[in-house]
Amino acid sequence: MRVEIRISGLGGQGVVLAGYILGKAAVYDGKNVVQTQSYGAEARGSAAKSELIISDEKIGFPMVRKCDILVAMSREAVKKNLKDLKKNGILLIDSSYVKSEVKAEAKIFKIQATHIAEKLYGQKIYANMVMLGALTKITNIVNENSMEQAIKNVVPKETIIKNIQAYKKGIEII
Amino acid sequence: MKMVKPGVYFWQGNEACAEGAITAGCRFFAGYPITPASEIAEHMAKRLPQIGGIAIQMEDEMASIGAVIGASWAGAKAMTATSGPGFSLMQESIGYAFMTETPCVVVDVQRLGPSTGQATKCGQGDVMQSRWGTHGDHAAIVLAPNSVQEMFDLTIKAFNLAEKYRTPVIILADATIAHMREKITVPSLEEIEIINRKKPEADEKAFFGFEEVPPMPAVGEGFNVPVTGSTHNEYGIRFTADPMVHRKLVERLNSKIENHVEEIAEVETYNFDDCKIGIVSFGCTSRAVPEAVEEAEKRGVKAGYIRLKTIWPFPEKKVEIMAEKAETIIVPEINLKQLFYEVERASKGLAKVVPLNKIGGGELITPEELLNKILEAAN
């Protein structure tokens, strides 16, 4: 198998962290993984993205050109990245921000990630974990337990419980 | 946590570089933060105190390389890490390290210059600075990793070469390789070759000559060690006008590296001695090559490549062998023809050498762009 994923949003939404965790989980599953990222010089608010290639084979070119899975956490992210989603690919959008109808030849999943994060866990920053849960459930690209283990090993200790809860919520709502 | 355990990890390139250094025996790091190299300093600052080493944030890059040279003379394996602007500031002292035969490792994680250019974006514009950045006649050893695994492996190699040849070694990484994360395998310590500098016998006095690579004492071990960047004889005594002393010293410093190109210069090759279209590349750009070559072969074009793991000394014999059979050699790089002329020189007119350049925004040359260039050259 070979899957190319782009997680896009704004700086501060944790798209790079989400990519890191997803990649780590795939490594736990024994896959080859390359994860790259791009963000602006600003700490928050400018476009950010994290890209992963997960494969059983050796990975050459490290950048994602056409993705099988696109996660878009902001309106700008949809606008900018939709053209790179393969036909009949999987699109996950954070419908807390992306309210207008998205037209694409893709399997579209609308996730109220930011809304859920804020309402249930008190902070928007858990939205990336809700998305990871949904992504895991929808795509099965990584083992659910590997993902849980990766979250535990990456996020700060005092935030593990909430991050895991948000991740599990993401699985549940699909 | 002490030494990293053998096993499989998902590391960032900079993290792998730092762990490679520690594995090689590096116990001193001095640096000044700069994108995209800061994670090396960050990781060394966390890890070195855990294993009895020292990491210092200096006031600037000039002080950083100075501290590294001093630490090396105190007996430590030492490293600094920076990017283009900081690398420029270090050049004078890299020459000093060369002249005083001080083993040390300098990591330059290339970003997009000149000057502050596009500071968070990837570039490959320091090829020539890594070779000719310091003044005077000198030889350079420059390694170019193209994966997170090689950020680990080649950092160990850099220390080994520095210790073996008593010379500064440069790791020419880039923002793409340094910031990306990949699966990496850390072998057990028994599987890793570690070279340490040759120490003098108790009654030795010549630490700067007579042998191709003389022994090196550490300050405080009881030897009389004058260390100077001025021309000096075998005992380290300054001779600032004698032509013979200068010739002998500087020719030896250059030849101790040039005489061992075959041993130092490592390449990865595929059909390089029997292809119609050859490609010579390094670093992040080389990651596009295997796919482009495979696609070209599917279209009936016999393509091959040389990937430079060592840029300097330049493996010119390999390029000449490629040029004997190849009609065209393509040199893709995300700079404006820095490696190109070197490949052209080494090809000796036997093959047509064509550049493929792209700069700006950190964009890499894609396999498709390279394939187009191959097909264009083949027709």
Coordinates of C-alpha atoms in Angstrom, one line a residue:
Chain A
M1 CA 0.0 0.0 0.0
R2 CA 0.9 3.6 -0.5
V3 CA -1.1 6.5 0.8
E4 CA -0.4 10.2 0.5
I5 CA -2.0 12.5 3.0
R6 CA -2.1 16.3 3.4
I7 CA -3.3 17.9 6.7
S8 CA -3.9 21.6 6.1
G9 CA -5.1 24.5 8.2
L10 CA -3.8 27.6 10.0
G11 CA -0.7 28.0 12.2
G12 CA -1.8 27.2 15.7
Q13 CA -4.3 24.5 14.9
G14 CA -1.9 21.7 15.4
V15 CA -1.7 20.4 11.8
V16 CA 2.0 19.7 12.1
L17 CA 1.5 17.9 15.4
A18 CA -1.3 15.8 13.9
G19 CA 0.9 14.8 11.0
Y20 CA 3.7 13.9 13.4
I21 CA 1.4 11.7 15.5
L22 CA -0.1 10.0 12.5
G23 CA 3.4 9.3 11.1
K24 CA 4.6 7.8 14.4
A25 CA 1.5 5.5 14.6
A26 CA 2.3 4.3 11.1
V27 CA 5.9 3.6 12.1
Y28 CA 4.5 1.5 15.1
D29 CA 2.5 -0.4 12.4
G30 CA 5.8 -1.2 10.7
K31 CA 5.3 1.1 7.7
N32 CA 7.8 3.4 6.0
V33 CA 6.8 7.0 6.5
V34 CA 8.0 10.5 5.4
Q35 CA 6.4 13.5 7.0
T36 CA 7.1 17.0 5.9
Q37 CA 5.7 20.3 6.9
S38 CA 5.4 23.9 5.8
Y39 CA 4.4 26.9 7.7
G40 CA 4.9 30.7 7.7
A41 CA 7.2 32.7 9.8
E42 CA 4.3 33.8 12.0
A43 CA 3.5 31.7 15.1
R44 CA -0.3 31.7 14.4
G45 CA -2.7 32.5 11.6
S46 CA -0.8 31.9 8.4
A47 CA -1.3 28.8 6.3
A48 CA 0.2 25.6 7.6
K49 CA 0.3 22.1 6.3
S50 CA 1.7 18.8 7.1
E51 CA 2.2 16.0 4.6
L52 CA 2.7 12.3 4.9
I53 CA 3.5 9.5 2.6
I54 CA 2.9 6.1 4.2
S55 CA 4.1 3.1 2.3
D56 CA 5.2 -0.5 2.4
E57 CA 7.9 0.4 -0.1
K58 CA 10.9 2.7 0.1
I59 CA 9.8 6.3 -0.3
G60 CA 11.7 8.5 -2.8
F61 CA 10.4 12.0 -3.4
P62 CA 9.2 13.2 0.0
M63 CA 6.6 15.8 -1.0
V64 CA 2.9 15.0 -1.6
R65 CA 2.0 16.0 -5.2
K66 CA -1.5 14.4 -5.4
C67 CA -3.1 13.3 -2.2
D68 CA -5.4 10.4 -1.4
I69 CA -6.6 12.0 1.7
L70 CA -7.0 15.7 2.4
V71 CA -7.8 17.2 5.8
A72 CA -8.8 20.8 5.7
M73 CA -9.2 22.7 8.9
S74 CA -9.9 26.1 7.5
R75 CA -11.7 27.8 4.5
E76 CA -8.4 28.8 3.0
A77 CA -7.1 25.2 3.4
V78 CA -10.0 23.9 1.3
K79 CA -9.5 26.6 -1.4
K80 CA -5.8 26.1 -1.6
N81 CA -5.5 22.3 -1.5
L82 CA -8.7 20.8 -3.1
K83 CA -7.0 20.9 -6.5
D84 CA -4.4 18.4 -5.2
L85 CA -6.9 15.8 -4.0
K86 CA -7.1 12.8 -6.3
K87 CA -10.4 12.0 -7.9
N88 CA -12.6 10.0 -5.5
G89 CA -10.2 10.8 -2.7
I90 CA -11.2 11.3 0.9
L91 CA -11.8 14.9 2.1
L92 CA -12.3 15.7 5.8
I93 CA -13.3 19.2 6.6
D94 CA -13.7 21.0 9.8
S95 CA -17.3 22.2 9.4
S96 CA -16.9 24.6 12.3
Y97 CA -15.0 26.8 9.9
V98 CA -16.0 25.6 6.5
K99 CA -19.7 26.4 6.3
S100 CA -20.2 26.7 2.6
E101 CA -20.9 23.7 0.4
V102 CA -17.8 22.1 -0.9
K103 CA -18.0 20.7 -4.4
A104 CA -15.6 18.0 -5.2
E105 CA -15.4 14.5 -6.8
A106 CA -14.5 13.0 -3.4
K107 CA -15.9 11.3 -0.4
I108 CA -16.6 14.2 1.8
F109 CA -16.8 14.0 5.6
K110 CA -17.8 17.1 7.6
I111 CA -16.5 17.0 11.1
Q112 CA -17.4 19.7 13.7
A113 CA -13.9 19.3 15.1
T114 CA -13.3 22.7 16.6
H115 CA -16.8 23.0 17.8
I116 CA -16.6 19.6 19.6
A117 CA -13.1 20.5 21.0
E118 CA -14.3 23.7 22.5
K119 CA -17.6 22.4 23.8
L120 CA -16.4 19.2 25.3
Y121 CA -12.8 19.9 26.2
G122 CA -12.8 23.6 26.8
Q123 CA -10.2 24.5 24.1
K124 CA -10.1 24.7 20.4
I125 CA -6.6 23.1 20.3
Y126 CA -8.0 19.6 20.7
A127 CA -9.7 19.9 17.3
N128 CA -6.7 18.2 15.7
M129 CA -7.2 15.1 17.9
V130 CA -10.9 14.9 17.0
M131 CA -9.8 15.0 13.3
L132 CA -7.2 12.3 13.9
G133 CA -9.9 10.0 15.4
A134 CA -12.2 10.6 12.5
L135 CA -9.4 10.0 10.0
T136 CA -8.4 6.8 11.7
K137 CA -11.9 5.5 11.7
I138 CA -12.7 6.5 8.1
T139 CA -9.5 5.4 6.4
N140 CA -8.1 2.6 8.6
I141 CA -4.6 3.6 7.5
V142 CA -3.2 3.0 11.0
N143 CA -4.2 0.8 13.8
E144 CA -6.4 2.6 16.4
N145 CA -4.2 1.4 19.3
S146 CA -1.0 2.5 17.5
M147 CA -2.6 6.0 17.2
E148 CA -3.5 6.0 20.8
Q149 CA 0.0 5.0 21.8
A150 CA 1.5 7.7 19.5
I151 CA -0.7 10.4 21.1
K152 CA 0.4 9.3 24.5
N153 CA 4.1 9.4 23.6
V154 CA 3.9 12.8 21.9
V155 CA 1.6 15.2 23.7
P156 CA 2.6 16.8 27.1
K157 CA 1.9 14.5 30.0
E158 CA -0.7 16.7 31.7
T159 CA -2.8 16.8 28.4
I160 CA -2.8 13.1 27.6
I161 CA -6.3 12.4 29.0
K162 CA -8.0 15.2 27.1
N163 CA -6.1 14.5 23.9
I164 CA -7.1 10.8 24.1
Q165 CA -10.7 11.7 24.9
A166 CA -10.8 14.0 21.9
Y167 CA -9.3 11.4 19.7
K168 CA -11.8 8.8 20.8
K169 CA -14.6 11.3 20.2
G170 CA -13.5 11.6 16.7
I171 CA -13.8 7.8 16.2
E172 CA -17.2 7.8 17.9
I173 CA -18.8 10.4 15.7
I174 CA -18.1 8.6 12.4
Chain B
M1 CA 18.1 8.1 29.4
K2 CA 21.8 7.8 28.2
M3 CA 22.8 6.5 24.8
V4 CA 19.9 6.0 22.5
K5 CA 18.8 2.4 22.3
P6 CA 19.2 0.5 19.1
G7 CA 15.8 0.2 17.3
V8 CA 13.4 1.9 15.0
Y9 CA 12.5 5.6 15.5
F10 CA 10.4 8.3 13.8
W11 CA 12.8 11.2 13.9
Q12 CA 13.3 14.6 12.4
G13 CA 16.6 15.0 10.4
N14 CA 18.0 17.4 12.9
E15 CA 17.3 15.1 15.8
A16 CA 19.0 12.2 13.9
C17 CA 22.0 14.5 13.3
A18 CA 22.3 15.2 17.0
E19 CA 22.0 11.6 18.0
G20 CA 24.5 10.6 15.4
A21 CA 27.0 13.1 16.8
I22 CA 26.4 11.7 20.3
T23 CA 26.9 8.2 19.1
A24 CA 30.1 9.2 17.4
G25 CA 31.4 10.4 20.7
C26 CA 30.6 14.2 20.5
R27 CA 30.6 15.6 24.0
F28 CA 30.7 19.3 23.2
F29 CA 28.3 21.5 21.2
A30 CA 28.4 25.3 20.8
G31 CA 26.0 27.1 18.6
Y32 CA 23.7 30.0 17.9
P33 CA 20.1 29.4 17.0
I34 CA 19.1 29.7 13.3
T35 CA 16.3 28.3 11.2
P36 CA 16.4 25.5 10.0
A37 CA 19.2 24.2 12.2
S38 CA 18.0 25.2 15.7
E39 CA 16.6 21.7 16.5
I40 CA 20.2 20.4 16.5
A41 CA 21.2 22.9 19.2
E42 CA 17.9 22.2 21.1
H43 CA 18.5 18.5 21.1
M44 CA 22.2 18.7 22.1
A45 CA 21.3 21.1 24.9
K46 CA 18.8 18.5 26.2
R47 CA 21.0 15.4 25.6
L48 CA 24.6 16.3 26.3
P49 CA 24.2 17.1 30.0
Q50 CA 22.5 13.7 30.4
I51 CA 25.7 12.0 29.2
G52 CA 28.4 14.2 30.8
G53 CA 28.8 16.5 27.8
I54 CA 28.5 20.3 27.5
A55 CA 26.2 22.3 25.2
I56 CA 26.6 26.1 25.1
Q57 CA 24.5 28.8 23.4
M58 CA 27.2 31.3 22.3
E59 CA 26.8 35.0 21.5
D60 CA 27.1 34.4 17.8
E61 CA 28.4 31.9 15.2
M62 CA 32.0 33.2 15.3
A63 CA 32.2 32.5 19.0
S64 CA 30.5 29.1 18.4
I65 CA 33.1 27.8 16.0
G66 CA 35.8 29.2 18.3
A67 CA 34.5 27.3 21.2
V68 CA 34.3 24.1 19.2
I69 CA 38.0 24.5 18.1
G70 CA 39.0 25.1 21.7
A71 CA 37.0 22.1 22.9
S72 CA 38.7 19.9 20.3
W73 CA 42.1 20.9 21.5
A74 CA 40.9 20.1 25.1
G75 CA 40.4 16.6 23.8
A76 CA 36.6 16.6 23.0
K77 CA 34.9 15.6 19.9
A78 CA 33.0 18.8 19.1
M79 CA 30.3 20.1 16.7
T80 CA 28.4 23.3 15.8
A81 CA 25.4 23.6 13.6
T82 CA 24.1 26.6 11.6
S83 CA 22.6 27.7 8.3
G84 CA 23.9 29.9 5.5
P85 CA 24.2 33.3 7.2
G86 CA 25.9 31.7 10.3
F87 CA 28.0 29.5 8.0
S88 CA 29.4 32.7 6.4
L89 CA 30.4 34.0 9.7
M90 CA 32.2 30.8 10.6
Q91 CA 34.4 30.8 7.5
E92 CA 37.5 32.5 8.9
S93 CA 37.7 30.0 11.8
I94 CA 37.0 27.0 9.5
G95 CA 40.3 28.0 7.8
Y96 CA 41.9 28.2 11.2
A97 CA 40.7 24.7 12.1
F98 CA 42.1 23.5 8.7
M99 CA 45.5 25.2 9.3
T100 CA 45.8 24.0 12.9
E101 CA 44.5 20.5 12.0
T102 CA 41.7 20.6 14.5
P103 CA 39.1 17.8 14.1
C104 CA 35.6 19.2 14.3
V105 CA 32.2 19.0 12.6
V106 CA 30.3 21.9 11.2
V107 CA 26.7 21.3 10.1
D108 CA 25.2 23.7 7.5
V109 CA 21.5 23.2 7.1
Q110 CA 21.0 25.1 3.9
R111 CA 18.1 27.5 3.6
L112 CA 17.3 29.9 0.7
G113 CA 19.8 32.7 0.4
P114 CA 21.6 35.0 -0.4
S115 CA 21.5 36.9 2.9
T116 CA 18.3 36.3 4.8
G117 CA 16.6 35.4 1.5
Q118 CA 13.6 33.2 2.3
A119 CA 14.7 32.0 5.8
T120 CA 12.2 29.2 6.3
K121 CA 12.6 27.7 2.8
C122 CA 14.9 25.1 1.4
G123 CA 17.9 25.8 -0.8
Q124 CA 21.1 24.2 -2.0
G125 CA 23.1 27.4 -2.6
D126 CA 26.0 26.7 -0.3
V127 CA 27.8 24.1 -2.4
M128 CA 30.6 26.4 -3.3
Q129 CA 30.8 28.1 0.1
S130 CA 31.3 24.8 1.7
R131 CA 34.2 24.2 -0.6
W132 CA 35.8 27.7 -1.0
G133 CA 34.2 29.7 1.9
T134 CA 37.4 30.2 3.8
H135 CA 40.5 31.9 2.2
G136 CA 43.8 30.4 1.1
D137 CA 44.7 27.1 -0.3
H138 CA 42.7 24.4 1.4
A139 CA 41.0 21.1 0.9
A140 CA 37.4 20.4 2.2
I141 CA 35.5 17.4 3.2
V142 CA 31.8 17.9 2.7
L143 CA 29.1 15.3 3.2
A144 CA 25.5 15.6 1.8
P145 CA 22.8 13.5 3.5
N146 CA 19.6 12.9 1.6
S147 CA 17.5 11.1 4.3
V148 CA 16.9 11.1 8.1
Q149 CA 18.8 7.9 8.2
E150 CA 21.8 9.6 6.6
M151 CA 21.6 12.5 8.9
F152 CA 22.5 9.9 11.6
D153 CA 24.9 7.8 9.5
L154 CA 26.8 10.6 7.8
T155 CA 27.2 12.6 11.0
I156 CA 29.0 9.6 12.5
K157 CA 31.1 9.4 9.3
A158 CA 31.8 13.1 9.6
F159 CA 33.3 12.7 13.0
N160 CA 35.3 9.6 11.9
L161 CA 36.8 11.5 8.9
A162 CA 37.5 14.6 11.1
E163 CA 39.4 12.4 13.6
K164 CA 41.2 10.3 11.0
Y165 CA 42.4 13.2 8.9
R166 CA 42.6 15.9 11.7
T167 CA 40.5 18.4 9.7
P168 CA 37.2 20.2 9.9
V169 CA 34.4 18.2 8.2
I170 CA 31.2 19.9 6.9
I171 CA 27.8 18.3 6.8
L172 CA 25.9 20.1 4.0
A173 CA 22.3 19.3 4.8
D174 CA 19.2 21.2 3.7
A175 CA 15.9 22.4 5.3
T176 CA 13.9 19.6 3.6
I177 CA 16.1 16.8 5.0
A178 CA 16.6 18.4 8.3
H179 CA 13.0 19.1 9.0
M180 CA 11.3 16.1 7.7
R181 CA 10.6 13.0 9.7
E182 CA 11.3 9.5 8.6
K183 CA 11.6 6.0 9.9
I184 CA 15.1 5.4 10.9
T185 CA 17.0 2.4 12.3
V186 CA 19.6 3.0 15.0
P187 CA 22.1 0.0 14.9
S188 CA 23.7 -1.3 18.0
L189 CA 27.0 0.3 19.1
E190 CA 29.0 -2.8 18.1
E191 CA 27.8 -2.4 14.5
I192 CA 29.1 1.2 14.3
E193 CA 32.7 2.0 13.5
I194 CA 34.1 4.8 15.6
I195 CA 37.4 6.4 14.8
N196 CA 39.4 8.4 17.4
R197 CA 42.3 10.7 16.8
K198 CA 45.8 9.3 17.1
K199 CA 47.4 10.3 20.4
P200 CA 51.2 11.0 20.7
E201 CA 53.7 8.8 22.5
A202 CA 55.1 10.2 25.8
D203 CA 58.3 11.7 24.2
E204 CA 56.8 12.9 20.9
K205 CA 57.2 16.6 20.1
A206 CA 56.0 16.9 16.5
F207 CA 52.3 17.4 16.2
F208 CA 52.2 19.3 12.9
G209 CA 54.1 17.2 10.4
F210 CA 56.6 14.4 9.5
E211 CA 53.6 12.1 9.2
E212 CA 50.7 12.6 6.7
V213 CA 48.3 13.0 9.7
P214 CA 50.4 13.7 12.8
P215 CA 49.3 12.7 16.4
M216 CA 47.3 15.2 18.4
P217 CA 47.7 15.7 22.1
A218 CA 45.1 17.4 24.2
V219 CA 45.9 20.6 26.2
G220 CA 46.7 19.5 29.7
E221 CA 48.2 16.2 28.9
G222 CA 51.7 17.4 29.5
F223 CA 52.9 18.2 26.0
N224 CA 54.2 21.5 24.8
V225 CA 51.7 22.4 22.1
P226 CA 51.9 25.7 20.3
V227 CA 48.8 26.0 18.1
T228 CA 48.9 28.7 15.5
G229 CA 47.0 29.6 12.3
S230 CA 50.2 31.1 11.0
T231 CA 52.6 29.0 9.0
H232 CA 54.4 26.6 11.3
N233 CA 56.9 23.8 11.2
E234 CA 56.4 20.2 12.5
Y235 CA 56.8 21.4 16.1
G236 CA 54.3 24.2 15.7
I237 CA 56.9 27.0 15.6
R238 CA 55.9 30.0 13.5
F239 CA 57.7 30.7 10.2
T240 CA 55.9 33.6 8.7
A241 CA 58.4 34.3 5.8
D242 CA 60.1 31.0 4.9
P243 CA 58.7 29.7 1.6
M244 CA 59.8 26.1 2.1
V245 CA 58.0 25.8 5.5
H246 CA 54.8 27.2 4.0
R247 CA 55.0 24.9 0.9
K248 CA 55.6 21.8 3.0
L249 CA 52.9 22.5 5.4
V250 CA 50.1 23.7 3.1
E251 CA 50.9 21.0 0.5
R252 CA 50.7 18.3 3.1
L253 CA 47.4 19.7 4.5
N254 CA 45.9 19.5 1.0
S255 CA 47.4 16.2 0.0
K256 CA 46.4 14.4 3.1
I257 CA 42.8 14.7 1.8
E258 CA 43.4 14.7 -2.0
N259 CA 45.4 11.5 -1.8
H260 CA 42.4 9.7 -0.2
V261 CA 39.6 10.8 -2.5
E262 CA 38.6 7.2 -3.2
E263 CA 38.3 6.4 0.4
I264 CA 36.5 9.6 1.5
A265 CA 34.2 10.3 -1.5
E266 CA 31.2 8.1 -1.2
V267 CA 28.5 7.8 -3.9
E268 CA 25.4 5.9 -4.5
T269 CA 25.0 4.8 -8.1
Y270 CA 22.6 3.1 -10.5
N271 CA 23.6 2.1 -14.1
F272 CA 26.1 5.0 -13.9
D273 CA 28.6 3.4 -16.2
D274 CA 26.2 2.2 -18.8
C275 CA 23.5 4.8 -19.4
K276 CA 22.4 7.1 -22.2
I277 CA 21.2 9.8 -19.9
G278 CA 23.1 10.3 -16.6
I279 CA 22.0 12.3 -13.6
V280 CA 24.4 13.7 -10.9
S281 CA 22.6 15.0 -7.8
F282 CA 22.9 15.4 -4.0
G283 CA 20.8 16.1 -0.9
C284 CA 17.0 16.8 -1.2
T285 CA 17.1 17.1 -5.0
S286 CA 18.4 13.5 -5.3
R287 CA 15.1 12.2 -3.8
A288 CA 13.4 12.9 -7.1
V289 CA 15.9 10.9 -9.2
P290 CA 15.1 7.2 -8.7
E291 CA 11.4 7.8 -9.7
A292 CA 12.4 9.9 -12.7
V293 CA 14.9 7.2 -13.8
E294 CA 12.4 4.4 -13.4
E295 CA 9.8 6.3 -15.5
A296 CA 12.4 7.1 -18.2
E297 CA 13.3 3.4 -18.4
K298 CA 9.6 2.5 -18.8
R299 CA 9.7 4.8 -21.8
G300 CA 12.7 3.0 -23.2
V301 CA 15.4 5.5 -22.2
K302 CA 18.4 4.0 -20.5
A303 CA 19.0 6.3 -17.6
G304 CA 21.4 6.1 -14.6
Y305 CA 22.6 8.2 -11.8
I306 CA 25.4 9.2 -9.4
R307 CA 24.2 10.5 -6.1
L308 CA 26.9 12.3 -4.1
K309 CA 27.0 11.4 -0.5
T310 CA 30.3 13.3 -0.5
I311 CA 30.4 16.5 -2.5
W312 CA 33.9 17.5 -1.7
P313 CA 36.4 16.1 -2.5
F314 CA 34.5 15.7 -5.7
P315 CA 34.3 12.1 -7.0
E316 CA 35.4 13.2 -10.5
K317 CA 36.6 9.7 -11.7
K318 CA 33.0 8.4 -11.3
V319 CA 31.6 11.3 -13.3
E320 CA 34.2 10.7 -16.0
I321 CA 33.2 7.0 -16.2
M322 CA 29.6 8.1 -16.6
A323 CA 30.5 10.6 -19.3
E324 CA 32.4 8.0 -21.3
K325 CA 29.1 6.2 -22.1
A326 CA 26.4 8.8 -21.6
E327 CA 25.3 11.2 -24.3
T328 CA 23.9 13.7 -21.8
I329 CA 24.4 14.3 -18.0
I330 CA 21.7 16.3 -16.2
V331 CA 22.6 18.2 -13.1
P332 CA 19.4 19.0 -11.1
E333 CA 20.0 21.3 -8.1
I334 CA 17.9 24.0 -6.3
N335 CA 20.5 26.7 -6.9
L336 CA 21.9 28.4 -10.0
K337 CA 24.4 25.9 -11.4
Q338 CA 26.8 25.5 -8.5
L339 CA 27.5 21.8 -9.0
F340 CA 26.9 22.0 -12.7
Y341 CA 30.3 23.4 -13.6
E342 CA 32.1 20.8 -11.5
V343 CA 30.3 18.0 -13.3
E344 CA 31.1 19.7 -16.7
R345 CA 34.8 19.9 -15.8
A346 CA 34.9 16.2 -14.6
S347 CA 33.1 15.1 -17.8
K348 CA 36.1 16.3 -19.9
G349 CA 33.9 17.0 -22.9
L350 CA 32.9 13.3 -23.3
A351 CA 29.2 14.0 -22.6
K352 CA 26.9 17.0 -23.0
V353 CA 26.2 18.4 -19.5
V354 CA 22.9 20.3 -19.0
P355 CA 21.7 22.1 -15.9
L356 CA 18.2 21.8 -14.3
N357 CA 17.7 24.6 -11.8
K358 CA 14.9 25.9 -9.7
I359 CA 15.0 28.4 -6.9
G360 CA 12.4 30.0 -4.6
G361 CA 9.8 29.2 -2.1
G362 CA 11.5 26.0 -1.0
E363 CA 10.1 24.2 -4.0
L364 CA 11.9 21.0 -5.0
I365 CA 12.5 19.8 -8.5
T366 CA 9.8 17.1 -8.9
P367 CA 10.3 13.7 -10.5
E368 CA 8.0 14.9 -13.4
E369 CA 10.2 17.9 -14.1
L370 CA 13.3 15.8 -14.1
L371 CA 11.6 13.1 -16.3
N372 CA 10.7 15.8 -18.9
K373 CA 14.3 16.9 -18.9
I374 CA 15.5 13.3 -19.4
L375 CA 13.0 12.7 -22.3
E376 CA 13.9 16.0 -23.9
A377 CA 17.6 15.1 -23.8
A378 CA 17.0 11.6 -25.1
N379 CA 15.1 12.8 -28.2

